[in-house]
Amino acid sequence: MQQLGFNGAADIGDFAKMFAVTTVMTQSVISFLMTESLPVGQQFFLGGIYETIKFSASTFIFGILFSTIRTHPNAGWKNYPRFIRNRWHLLFVPSILWTAVYLLLVPQLQQHRHYHNLATFCWQFLNGNAAPHLWYNVMMLQFIILMPFFWTLARWINGQGRRALIAGGLALGFEFIWNCVYACQVFHGPEARAWYMFDRVFPSFIVFAVCGTILWQCYPNITEFMRRHWLTQVLVWLILLYYVTLNFFGYGLPVRLTNAPYYLPSMIFYNLATIGLIATFALYMQKFRNQWLPLIHWIALYAHRAYLSHVFWLYWCWHLTASWHLPLVIRFPLLIFLTIVLAFCSAYSFHQIWVKIKDLLGIHRHITNG
C-alpha cells in the first residue's frame, strides 16, 4: 500500500469525496444506459438508484471545504497565492487537458450546442458543455477560487456555536430560496432553456460549502451529537428518500433523469441528511482505526482526476459492451466496475508519468498532492 501512496489517514472530507466520486460515476453509467430502449421495470430500477445517489455533487463540495479548512488552519489572503498555485497544478491543469480531450477526441459528447468555429469552441471549453459531467467541474472550481472567503468565515465562526448557527441558517435560507426560484422558473418552467447554466454557478451549492466549514470549526460538539443520534439520522434519511423518490416517479413514464435535479427544496434536506450519515460512518471507521482508511484517503486524493476522465472511459466501455448483448443485471455493474477502475488507474498513471517527466526535465517544484 505504501508504494502506491496509501500513507495517510482519511478524514470526513475524504469519505465524502469517495462516496461522491463513486456515486457520480454510477450516475453517469445510468445516464448512458437510459438512452437505450429499456423495459419499464428496468427504467424504474435504474431511476430509483439514480435518485438515491443524487447527492454526489453536494457531497463533494462539502468534502472539499471540510478538508481544505482542516488542512489550512488560520489561512488568509496571504496564503492564497501558494494555495491557488498548488490547486492550479492539481485541479485546473487536469481540467484543461481533459476538456481538450473531450472536445477534440469525442466531440459527440458535447451538451446543448456543438462548436463550429473558434469562438464556439472556446465557449464550449469554458462553460462545461464539453461533456455531460463537466458542468460540475466548472462549478467546483469556483469554490477553489473563492476559498479565502471561506477561510474568513471559518475564522469568524472560530468554534462558537451561535455564529455557526447564524452562518448555517443564512446559507440554508438562501439555498432554499435559490432552489425555489429554480423549481418555479427553470425546472419545467419558462426559463428552462435560457437559464440552463443555473446549475454551474457556486450559489447553487453554497450551503454544503458552509456546512463543511462549520463542521470542522465546531467539530467536537457536532460530531458528538452525530454519534449519539445516528439512528435518528437513519430514520430522517429514509423518510426523505421516500419523499424525493415518490416525487421523482410522480412524473410518470418514460422515466426521465431530467426530473431528478439537485435544485429542488426537498433535495437540500435529502443531501444534508446523506452527508450527515456519511460523516457519522466516517467517525465510526476512525474510532476503530479501520484498515481501509489509507485506501480511502488515496481515493480522495485522485478523486477529481478520476472524475474528469470517467466519462471518456465509460463512453468506450458502453459501446464495447453493447455488442456483447449482456442482460442489464450483468452489464450495469460491469460498466460501473470498468469505469471506476479505468478512471482511477488513468489518474494514478498519468500522475506518475508526469512526476517522471518532471524529474527528467529537472523540474523540482513542490506540489502537495491533496
Tab-separated table of C-alpha atoms in Angstrom:
chain	number	residue	atom	x	y	z
A	1	MET	CA	0.000	0.000	0.000
A	2	GLN	CA	2.765	2.453	0.884
A	3	GLN	CA	4.272	2.119	-2.602
A	4	LEU	CA	1.019	3.384	-4.099
A	5	GLY	CA	0.824	6.268	-1.678
A	6	PHE	CA	-1.713	4.794	0.763
A	7	ASN	CA	0.050	6.501	3.642
A	8	GLY	CA	-2.465	8.938	5.048
A	9	ALA	CA	-5.435	8.707	7.396
A	10	ALA	CA	-8.805	9.587	5.906
A	11	ASP	CA	-10.822	12.458	7.334
A	12	ILE	CA	-14.555	13.075	6.902
A	13	GLY	CA	-13.841	15.071	3.760
A	14	ASP	CA	-12.072	12.065	2.242
A	15	PHE	CA	-15.083	9.855	2.936
A	16	ALA	CA	-17.339	12.461	1.356
A	17	LYS	CA	-15.162	12.603	-1.772
A	18	MET	CA	-15.016	8.818	-2.039
A	19	PHE	CA	-18.789	8.400	-1.842
A	20	ALA	CA	-19.288	11.348	-4.182
A	21	VAL	CA	-16.934	10.209	-6.931
A	22	THR	CA	-18.101	6.589	-6.970
A	23	THR	CA	-21.777	7.520	-6.971
A	24	VAL	CA	-21.362	10.147	-9.683
A	25	MET	CA	-19.673	7.544	-11.883
A	26	THR	CA	-22.645	5.281	-11.233
A	27	GLN	CA	-24.949	8.153	-12.202
A	28	SER	CA	-23.077	8.525	-15.482
A	29	VAL	CA	-23.442	4.801	-16.203
A	30	ILE	CA	-27.189	5.064	-15.565
A	31	SER	CA	-27.409	8.115	-17.844
A	32	PHE	CA	-25.785	6.186	-20.700
A	33	LEU	CA	-27.980	3.129	-20.177
A	34	MET	CA	-31.158	5.219	-20.043
A	35	THR	CA	-30.527	6.441	-23.592
A	36	GLU	CA	-31.377	2.907	-24.736
A	37	SER	CA	-34.872	1.475	-25.095
A	38	LEU	CA	-35.393	-0.215	-21.758
A	39	PRO	CA	-38.444	-2.039	-20.372
A	40	VAL	CA	-40.483	-0.124	-17.814
A	41	GLY	CA	-39.218	-2.244	-14.926
A	42	GLN	CA	-35.599	-1.517	-15.790
A	43	GLN	CA	-36.368	2.194	-16.133
A	44	PHE	CA	-37.770	2.242	-12.599
A	45	PHE	CA	-34.854	0.163	-11.288
A	46	LEU	CA	-32.186	2.484	-12.717
A	47	GLY	CA	-34.211	5.605	-11.950
A	48	GLY	CA	-34.603	4.570	-8.307
A	49	ILE	CA	-30.863	4.047	-7.914
A	50	TYR	CA	-30.183	7.342	-9.688
A	51	GLU	CA	-32.420	9.289	-7.318
A	52	THR	CA	-30.969	7.538	-4.255
A	53	ILE	CA	-27.391	8.532	-5.165
A	54	LYS	CA	-28.310	12.049	-6.286
A	55	PHE	CA	-26.140	13.525	-3.561
A	56	SER	CA	-22.732	13.302	-5.233
A	57	ALA	CA	-22.185	16.921	-6.296
A	58	SER	CA	-23.300	18.353	-2.952
A	59	THR	CA	-21.233	15.836	-1.021
A	60	PHE	CA	-18.070	16.570	-2.999
A	61	ILE	CA	-18.373	20.313	-2.297
A	62	PHE	CA	-18.872	19.550	1.386
A	63	GLY	CA	-15.803	17.276	1.372
A	64	ILE	CA	-13.595	19.827	-0.383
A	65	LEU	CA	-14.450	22.572	2.088
A	66	PHE	CA	-14.137	20.363	5.166
A	67	SER	CA	-10.699	19.045	4.191
A	68	THR	CA	-9.410	22.417	2.989
A	69	ILE	CA	-10.465	24.231	6.141
A	70	ARG	CA	-8.978	21.426	8.255
A	71	THR	CA	-5.631	21.416	6.452
A	72	HIS	CA	-5.324	25.214	6.252
A	73	PRO	CA	-5.905	26.418	9.824
A	74	ASN	CA	-5.770	30.189	10.228
A	75	ALA	CA	-5.223	30.631	6.463
A	76	GLY	CA	-5.897	34.055	4.981
A	77	TRP	CA	-5.283	36.112	1.884
A	78	LYS	CA	-1.525	35.944	2.406
A	79	ASN	CA	-1.724	32.162	1.918
A	80	TYR	CA	-3.845	32.428	-1.213
A	81	PRO	CA	-1.084	32.699	-3.879
A	82	ARG	CA	0.586	29.489	-2.717
A	83	PHE	CA	-2.771	27.735	-2.337
A	84	ILE	CA	-4.050	28.684	-5.791
A	85	ARG	CA	-0.692	27.821	-7.390
A	86	ASN	CA	-0.932	24.355	-5.866
A	87	ARG	CA	-4.553	23.940	-6.963
A	88	TRP	CA	-3.689	25.209	-10.436
A	89	HIS	CA	-1.451	22.185	-10.950
A	90	LEU	CA	-3.712	19.691	-9.191
A	91	LEU	CA	-7.139	20.790	-10.410
A	92	PHE	CA	-7.051	23.378	-13.172
A	93	VAL	CA	-4.399	21.805	-15.415
A	94	PRO	CA	-6.093	18.355	-15.462
A	95	SER	CA	-9.407	20.118	-16.110
A	96	ILE	CA	-7.958	21.965	-19.111
A	97	LEU	CA	-6.351	18.830	-20.530
A	98	TRP	CA	-9.399	16.609	-20.164
A	99	THR	CA	-11.725	19.271	-21.550
A	100	ALA	CA	-9.493	19.422	-24.629
A	101	VAL	CA	-9.616	15.617	-24.908
A	102	TYR	CA	-13.419	15.605	-24.853
A	103	LEU	CA	-13.772	18.398	-27.404
A	104	LEU	CA	-11.154	17.054	-29.811
A	105	LEU	CA	-11.486	13.275	-29.483
A	106	VAL	CA	-15.138	12.733	-28.553
A	107	PRO	CA	-16.959	15.927	-29.632
A	108	GLN	CA	-20.183	13.911	-29.880
A	109	LEU	CA	-20.385	14.045	-26.076
A	110	GLN	CA	-20.962	17.814	-26.074
A	111	GLN	CA	-24.074	19.135	-24.391
A	112	HIS	CA	-26.549	21.684	-25.753
A	113	ARG	CA	-24.830	23.224	-28.799
A	114	HIS	CA	-21.772	21.862	-30.618
A	115	TYR	CA	-18.879	24.095	-31.573
A	116	HIS	CA	-18.452	25.075	-35.230
A	117	ASN	CA	-15.747	27.745	-35.087
A	118	LEU	CA	-13.023	29.004	-32.750
A	119	ALA	CA	-15.373	31.238	-30.754
A	120	THR	CA	-17.892	28.475	-30.079
A	121	PHE	CA	-15.041	26.044	-29.320
A	122	CYS	CA	-13.757	28.421	-26.633
A	123	TRP	CA	-17.270	28.887	-25.266
A	124	GLN	CA	-17.835	25.128	-25.010
A	125	PHE	CA	-14.400	24.830	-23.408
A	126	LEU	CA	-15.234	27.313	-20.658
A	127	ASN	CA	-18.883	26.634	-19.873
A	128	GLY	CA	-18.724	22.921	-19.031
A	129	ASN	CA	-20.597	21.691	-22.108
A	130	ALA	CA	-17.658	19.687	-23.471
A	131	ALA	CA	-19.002	16.515	-21.806
A	132	PRO	CA	-22.079	15.586	-19.747
A	133	HIS	CA	-20.292	15.859	-16.394
A	134	LEU	CA	-18.101	18.932	-16.840
A	135	TRP	CA	-20.812	21.388	-15.782
A	136	TYR	CA	-19.999	20.284	-12.246
A	137	ASN	CA	-16.278	20.853	-12.677
A	138	VAL	CA	-16.920	24.472	-13.697
A	139	MET	CA	-18.961	24.998	-10.546
A	140	MET	CA	-16.484	23.200	-8.264
A	141	LEU	CA	-13.514	25.275	-9.434
A	142	GLN	CA	-15.385	28.427	-8.432
A	143	PHE	CA	-15.230	27.281	-4.793
A	144	ILE	CA	-11.468	26.827	-5.125
A	145	ILE	CA	-11.138	30.400	-6.417
A	146	LEU	CA	-13.357	31.705	-3.612
A	147	MET	CA	-11.615	29.786	-0.825
A	148	PRO	CA	-10.337	32.898	1.053
A	149	PHE	CA	-13.933	33.876	1.776
A	150	PHE	CA	-14.489	30.514	3.480
A	151	TRP	CA	-11.250	30.910	5.411
A	152	THR	CA	-12.648	34.237	6.626
A	153	LEU	CA	-15.936	32.554	7.563
A	154	ALA	CA	-14.041	29.838	9.434
A	155	ARG	CA	-12.091	32.411	11.465
A	156	TRP	CA	-15.314	34.291	12.262
A	157	ILE	CA	-17.078	31.136	13.498
A	158	ASN	CA	-13.998	30.015	15.468
A	159	GLY	CA	-15.824	27.218	17.284
A	160	GLN	CA	-18.672	29.437	18.506
A	161	GLY	CA	-21.994	27.610	18.228
A	162	ARG	CA	-24.081	30.775	17.956
A	163	ARG	CA	-22.085	32.044	14.984
A	164	ALA	CA	-22.212	28.612	13.375
A	165	LEU	CA	-25.999	28.614	13.659
A	166	ILE	CA	-26.200	32.085	12.117
A	167	ALA	CA	-23.948	31.114	9.194
A	168	GLY	CA	-25.729	27.798	8.643
A	169	GLY	CA	-29.180	29.350	8.932
A	170	LEU	CA	-28.416	32.131	6.464
A	171	ALA	CA	-26.864	29.679	3.985
A	172	LEU	CA	-29.808	27.301	4.297
A	173	GLY	CA	-32.322	30.118	3.886
A	174	PHE	CA	-30.540	31.409	0.790
A	175	GLU	CA	-30.278	27.915	-0.674
A	176	PHE	CA	-33.977	27.271	-0.090
A	177	ILE	CA	-34.974	30.490	-1.874
A	178	TRP	CA	-32.486	29.798	-4.679
A	179	ASN	CA	-33.930	26.317	-5.220
A	180	CYS	CA	-37.485	27.637	-5.111
A	181	VAL	CA	-36.573	30.032	-7.929
A	182	TYR	CA	-35.166	27.097	-9.890
A	183	ALA	CA	-38.262	24.982	-9.250
A	184	CYS	CA	-40.564	27.773	-10.449
A	185	GLN	CA	-38.588	29.296	-13.310
A	186	VAL	CA	-36.210	26.635	-14.655
A	187	PHE	CA	-37.386	23.118	-13.772
A	188	HIS	CA	-40.236	22.635	-16.279
A	189	GLY	CA	-40.522	26.425	-16.165
A	190	PRO	CA	-40.415	29.284	-18.678
A	191	GLU	CA	-36.637	29.779	-18.367
A	192	ALA	CA	-35.639	26.118	-18.762
A	193	ARG	CA	-33.610	26.844	-21.905
A	194	ALA	CA	-32.374	30.364	-21.190
A	195	TRP	CA	-31.200	29.598	-17.633
A	196	TYR	CA	-29.794	26.112	-18.218
A	197	MET	CA	-26.442	27.181	-16.720
A	198	PHE	CA	-28.157	27.808	-13.392
A	199	ASP	CA	-26.549	24.592	-12.160
A	200	ARG	CA	-22.918	25.600	-12.705
A	201	VAL	CA	-22.665	28.704	-10.550
A	202	PHE	CA	-21.450	28.370	-6.983
A	203	PRO	CA	-24.573	29.720	-5.166
A	204	SER	CA	-26.380	26.517	-6.180
A	205	PHE	CA	-24.254	24.570	-3.670
A	206	ILE	CA	-23.272	27.248	-1.170
A	207	VAL	CA	-24.995	25.642	1.834
A	208	PHE	CA	-22.893	22.483	1.507
A	209	ALA	CA	-19.681	24.504	1.444
A	210	VAL	CA	-20.774	26.411	4.544
A	211	CYS	CA	-21.694	23.145	6.302
A	212	GLY	CA	-18.254	21.718	5.533
A	213	THR	CA	-16.696	24.835	7.064
A	214	ILE	CA	-18.948	24.716	10.124
A	215	LEU	CA	-18.340	21.041	10.811
A	216	TRP	CA	-14.598	21.493	11.170
A	217	GLN	CA	-14.899	24.705	13.185
A	218	CYS	CA	-17.334	23.091	15.629
A	219	TYR	CA	-16.022	19.559	15.264
A	220	PRO	CA	-16.194	18.199	18.864
A	221	ASN	CA	-19.784	19.278	19.591
A	222	ILE	CA	-21.261	18.386	16.216
A	223	THR	CA	-19.551	15.006	15.916
A	224	GLU	CA	-20.604	14.026	19.429
A	225	PHE	CA	-24.198	14.909	18.539
A	226	MET	CA	-23.959	12.853	15.350
A	227	ARG	CA	-22.611	9.805	17.187
A	228	ARG	CA	-25.405	9.919	19.744
A	229	HIS	CA	-28.217	10.364	17.242
A	230	TRP	CA	-27.138	8.082	14.396
A	231	LEU	CA	-30.419	6.135	14.484
A	232	THR	CA	-32.461	9.335	14.194
A	233	GLN	CA	-30.317	10.306	11.214
A	234	VAL	CA	-31.101	6.985	9.518
A	235	LEU	CA	-34.844	7.420	10.074
A	236	VAL	CA	-34.821	11.001	8.757
A	237	TRP	CA	-32.799	9.894	5.725
A	238	LEU	CA	-35.272	7.092	4.940
A	239	ILE	CA	-38.229	9.480	5.176
A	240	LEU	CA	-36.552	11.999	2.889
A	241	LEU	CA	-35.513	9.267	0.437
A	242	TYR	CA	-39.116	8.071	0.262
A	243	TYR	CA	-40.337	11.610	-0.374
A	244	VAL	CA	-37.847	12.550	-3.109
A	245	THR	CA	-38.230	9.168	-4.844
A	246	LEU	CA	-42.023	9.397	-4.775
A	247	ASN	CA	-41.782	12.898	-6.235
A	248	PHE	CA	-39.390	11.706	-8.960
A	249	PHE	CA	-41.562	8.808	-10.083
A	250	GLY	CA	-44.641	11.025	-9.920
A	251	TYR	CA	-43.771	12.394	-13.374
A	252	GLY	CA	-44.793	9.093	-14.946
A	253	LEU	CA	-43.370	7.255	-17.933
A	254	PRO	CA	-40.961	7.147	-19.524
A	255	VAL	CA	-38.656	7.658	-16.549
A	256	ARG	CA	-36.570	10.750	-17.340
A	257	LEU	CA	-33.459	11.547	-15.327
A	258	THR	CA	-34.013	15.251	-16.003
A	259	ASN	CA	-36.859	15.011	-13.486
A	260	ALA	CA	-34.264	14.389	-10.752
A	261	PRO	CA	-32.334	17.679	-10.458
A	262	TYR	CA	-30.261	18.755	-7.480
A	263	TYR	CA	-32.087	22.054	-7.212
A	264	LEU	CA	-35.404	21.244	-5.588
A	265	PRO	CA	-36.009	22.351	-1.980
A	266	SER	CA	-36.513	18.752	-0.844
A	267	MET	CA	-33.120	17.773	-2.278
A	268	ILE	CA	-31.342	20.231	0.018
A	269	PHE	CA	-32.507	18.316	3.062
A	270	TYR	CA	-32.008	14.898	1.462
A	271	ASN	CA	-28.425	15.777	0.551
A	272	LEU	CA	-27.697	17.185	4.006
A	273	ALA	CA	-29.132	14.055	5.614
A	274	THR	CA	-26.957	11.873	3.385
A	275	ILE	CA	-23.852	13.922	4.179
A	276	GLY	CA	-24.645	13.513	7.879
A	277	LEU	CA	-24.790	9.730	7.511
A	278	ILE	CA	-21.511	9.649	5.563
A	279	ALA	CA	-19.833	11.758	8.240
A	280	THR	CA	-21.181	9.502	11.001
A	281	PHE	CA	-19.922	6.428	9.138
A	282	ALA	CA	-16.507	8.087	8.832
A	283	LEU	CA	-16.441	8.754	12.577
A	284	TYR	CA	-17.201	5.090	13.237
A	285	MET	CA	-14.390	3.957	10.913
A	286	GLN	CA	-11.953	6.405	12.506
A	287	LYS	CA	-12.888	5.328	16.026
A	288	PHE	CA	-11.831	1.758	15.323
A	289	ARG	CA	-8.879	2.778	13.103
A	290	ASN	CA	-10.216	0.747	10.237
A	291	GLN	CA	-7.601	-0.778	7.946
A	292	TRP	CA	-9.230	0.779	4.872
A	293	LEU	CA	-8.621	4.377	5.967
A	294	PRO	CA	-5.379	4.796	3.945
A	295	LEU	CA	-7.098	3.489	0.793
A	296	ILE	CA	-10.000	5.889	1.282
A	297	HIS	CA	-7.519	8.748	1.631
A	298	TRP	CA	-5.806	7.664	-1.599
A	299	ILE	CA	-9.137	7.512	-3.439
A	300	ALA	CA	-9.909	11.046	-2.245
A	301	LEU	CA	-6.524	12.308	-3.496
A	302	TYR	CA	-7.205	11.091	-7.030
A	303	ALA	CA	-10.988	11.572	-6.978
A	304	HIS	CA	-11.074	14.761	-9.037
A	305	ARG	CA	-8.720	13.499	-11.731
A	306	ALA	CA	-10.612	10.207	-11.938
A	307	TYR	CA	-13.865	12.141	-12.137
A	308	LEU	CA	-12.616	14.184	-15.077
A	309	SER	CA	-11.705	11.113	-17.122
A	310	HIS	CA	-14.502	8.713	-16.224
A	311	VAL	CA	-16.980	9.666	-18.964
A	312	PHE	CA	-14.265	9.181	-21.587
A	313	TRP	CA	-13.669	5.600	-20.414
A	314	LEU	CA	-17.363	4.958	-19.893
A	315	TYR	CA	-18.162	6.028	-23.458
A	316	TRP	CA	-15.892	3.366	-24.953
A	317	CYS	CA	-16.885	0.682	-22.445
A	318	TRP	CA	-20.557	1.382	-23.150
A	319	HIS	CA	-20.009	0.894	-26.874
A	320	LEU	CA	-17.923	-2.224	-26.278
A	321	THR	CA	-20.457	-3.943	-24.013
A	322	ALA	CA	-23.357	-3.015	-26.305
A	323	SER	CA	-22.130	-5.610	-28.800
A	324	TRP	CA	-21.986	-8.317	-26.121
A	325	HIS	CA	-25.802	-8.352	-25.614
A	326	LEU	CA	-25.484	-8.771	-21.853
A	327	PRO	CA	-28.540	-8.605	-19.578
A	328	LEU	CA	-28.810	-5.376	-17.577
A	329	VAL	CA	-28.157	-7.175	-14.286
A	330	ILE	CA	-24.659	-8.005	-15.567
A	331	ARG	CA	-23.920	-5.055	-17.835
A	332	PHE	CA	-24.805	-2.390	-15.248
A	333	PRO	CA	-22.347	-3.463	-12.503
A	334	LEU	CA	-19.743	-4.363	-15.138
A	335	LEU	CA	-19.833	-0.839	-16.559
A	336	ILE	CA	-19.554	0.639	-13.068
A	337	PHE	CA	-16.557	-1.563	-12.274
A	338	LEU	CA	-14.761	-0.878	-15.568
A	339	THR	CA	-15.390	2.861	-15.367
A	340	ILE	CA	-14.136	3.221	-11.801
A	341	VAL	CA	-11.058	1.047	-12.355
A	342	LEU	CA	-10.059	2.720	-15.631
A	343	ALA	CA	-10.664	6.225	-14.259
A	344	PHE	CA	-8.529	5.729	-11.154
A	345	CYS	CA	-5.825	3.746	-12.942
A	346	SER	CA	-5.502	6.507	-15.530
A	347	ALA	CA	-5.470	9.229	-12.847
A	348	TYR	CA	-2.702	7.498	-10.908
A	349	SER	CA	-0.718	6.511	-14.026
A	350	PHE	CA	-0.815	9.976	-15.601
A	351	HIS	CA	0.278	11.497	-12.304
A	352	GLN	CA	3.230	9.122	-12.051
A	353	ILE	CA	4.195	9.740	-15.687
A	354	TRP	CA	4.172	13.496	-15.083
A	355	VAL	CA	6.349	13.054	-11.975
A	356	LYS	CA	8.884	11.091	-14.061
A	357	ILE	CA	8.827	13.731	-16.812
A	358	LYS	CA	9.496	16.480	-14.256
A	359	ASP	CA	12.421	14.505	-12.877
A	360	LEU	CA	13.889	14.115	-16.356
A	361	LEU	CA	13.443	17.832	-17.057
A	362	GLY	CA	14.901	18.821	-13.710
A	363	ILE	CA	11.696	20.464	-12.505
A	364	HIS	CA	11.631	20.263	-8.731
A	365	ARG	CA	8.629	22.442	-7.897
A	366	HIS	CA	6.979	21.068	-4.767
A	367	ILE	CA	3.265	20.405	-5.198
A	368	THR	CA	1.230	18.897	-2.403
A	369	ASN	CA	-0.898	16.078	-3.831
A	370	GLY	CA	-4.083	16.753	-1.949
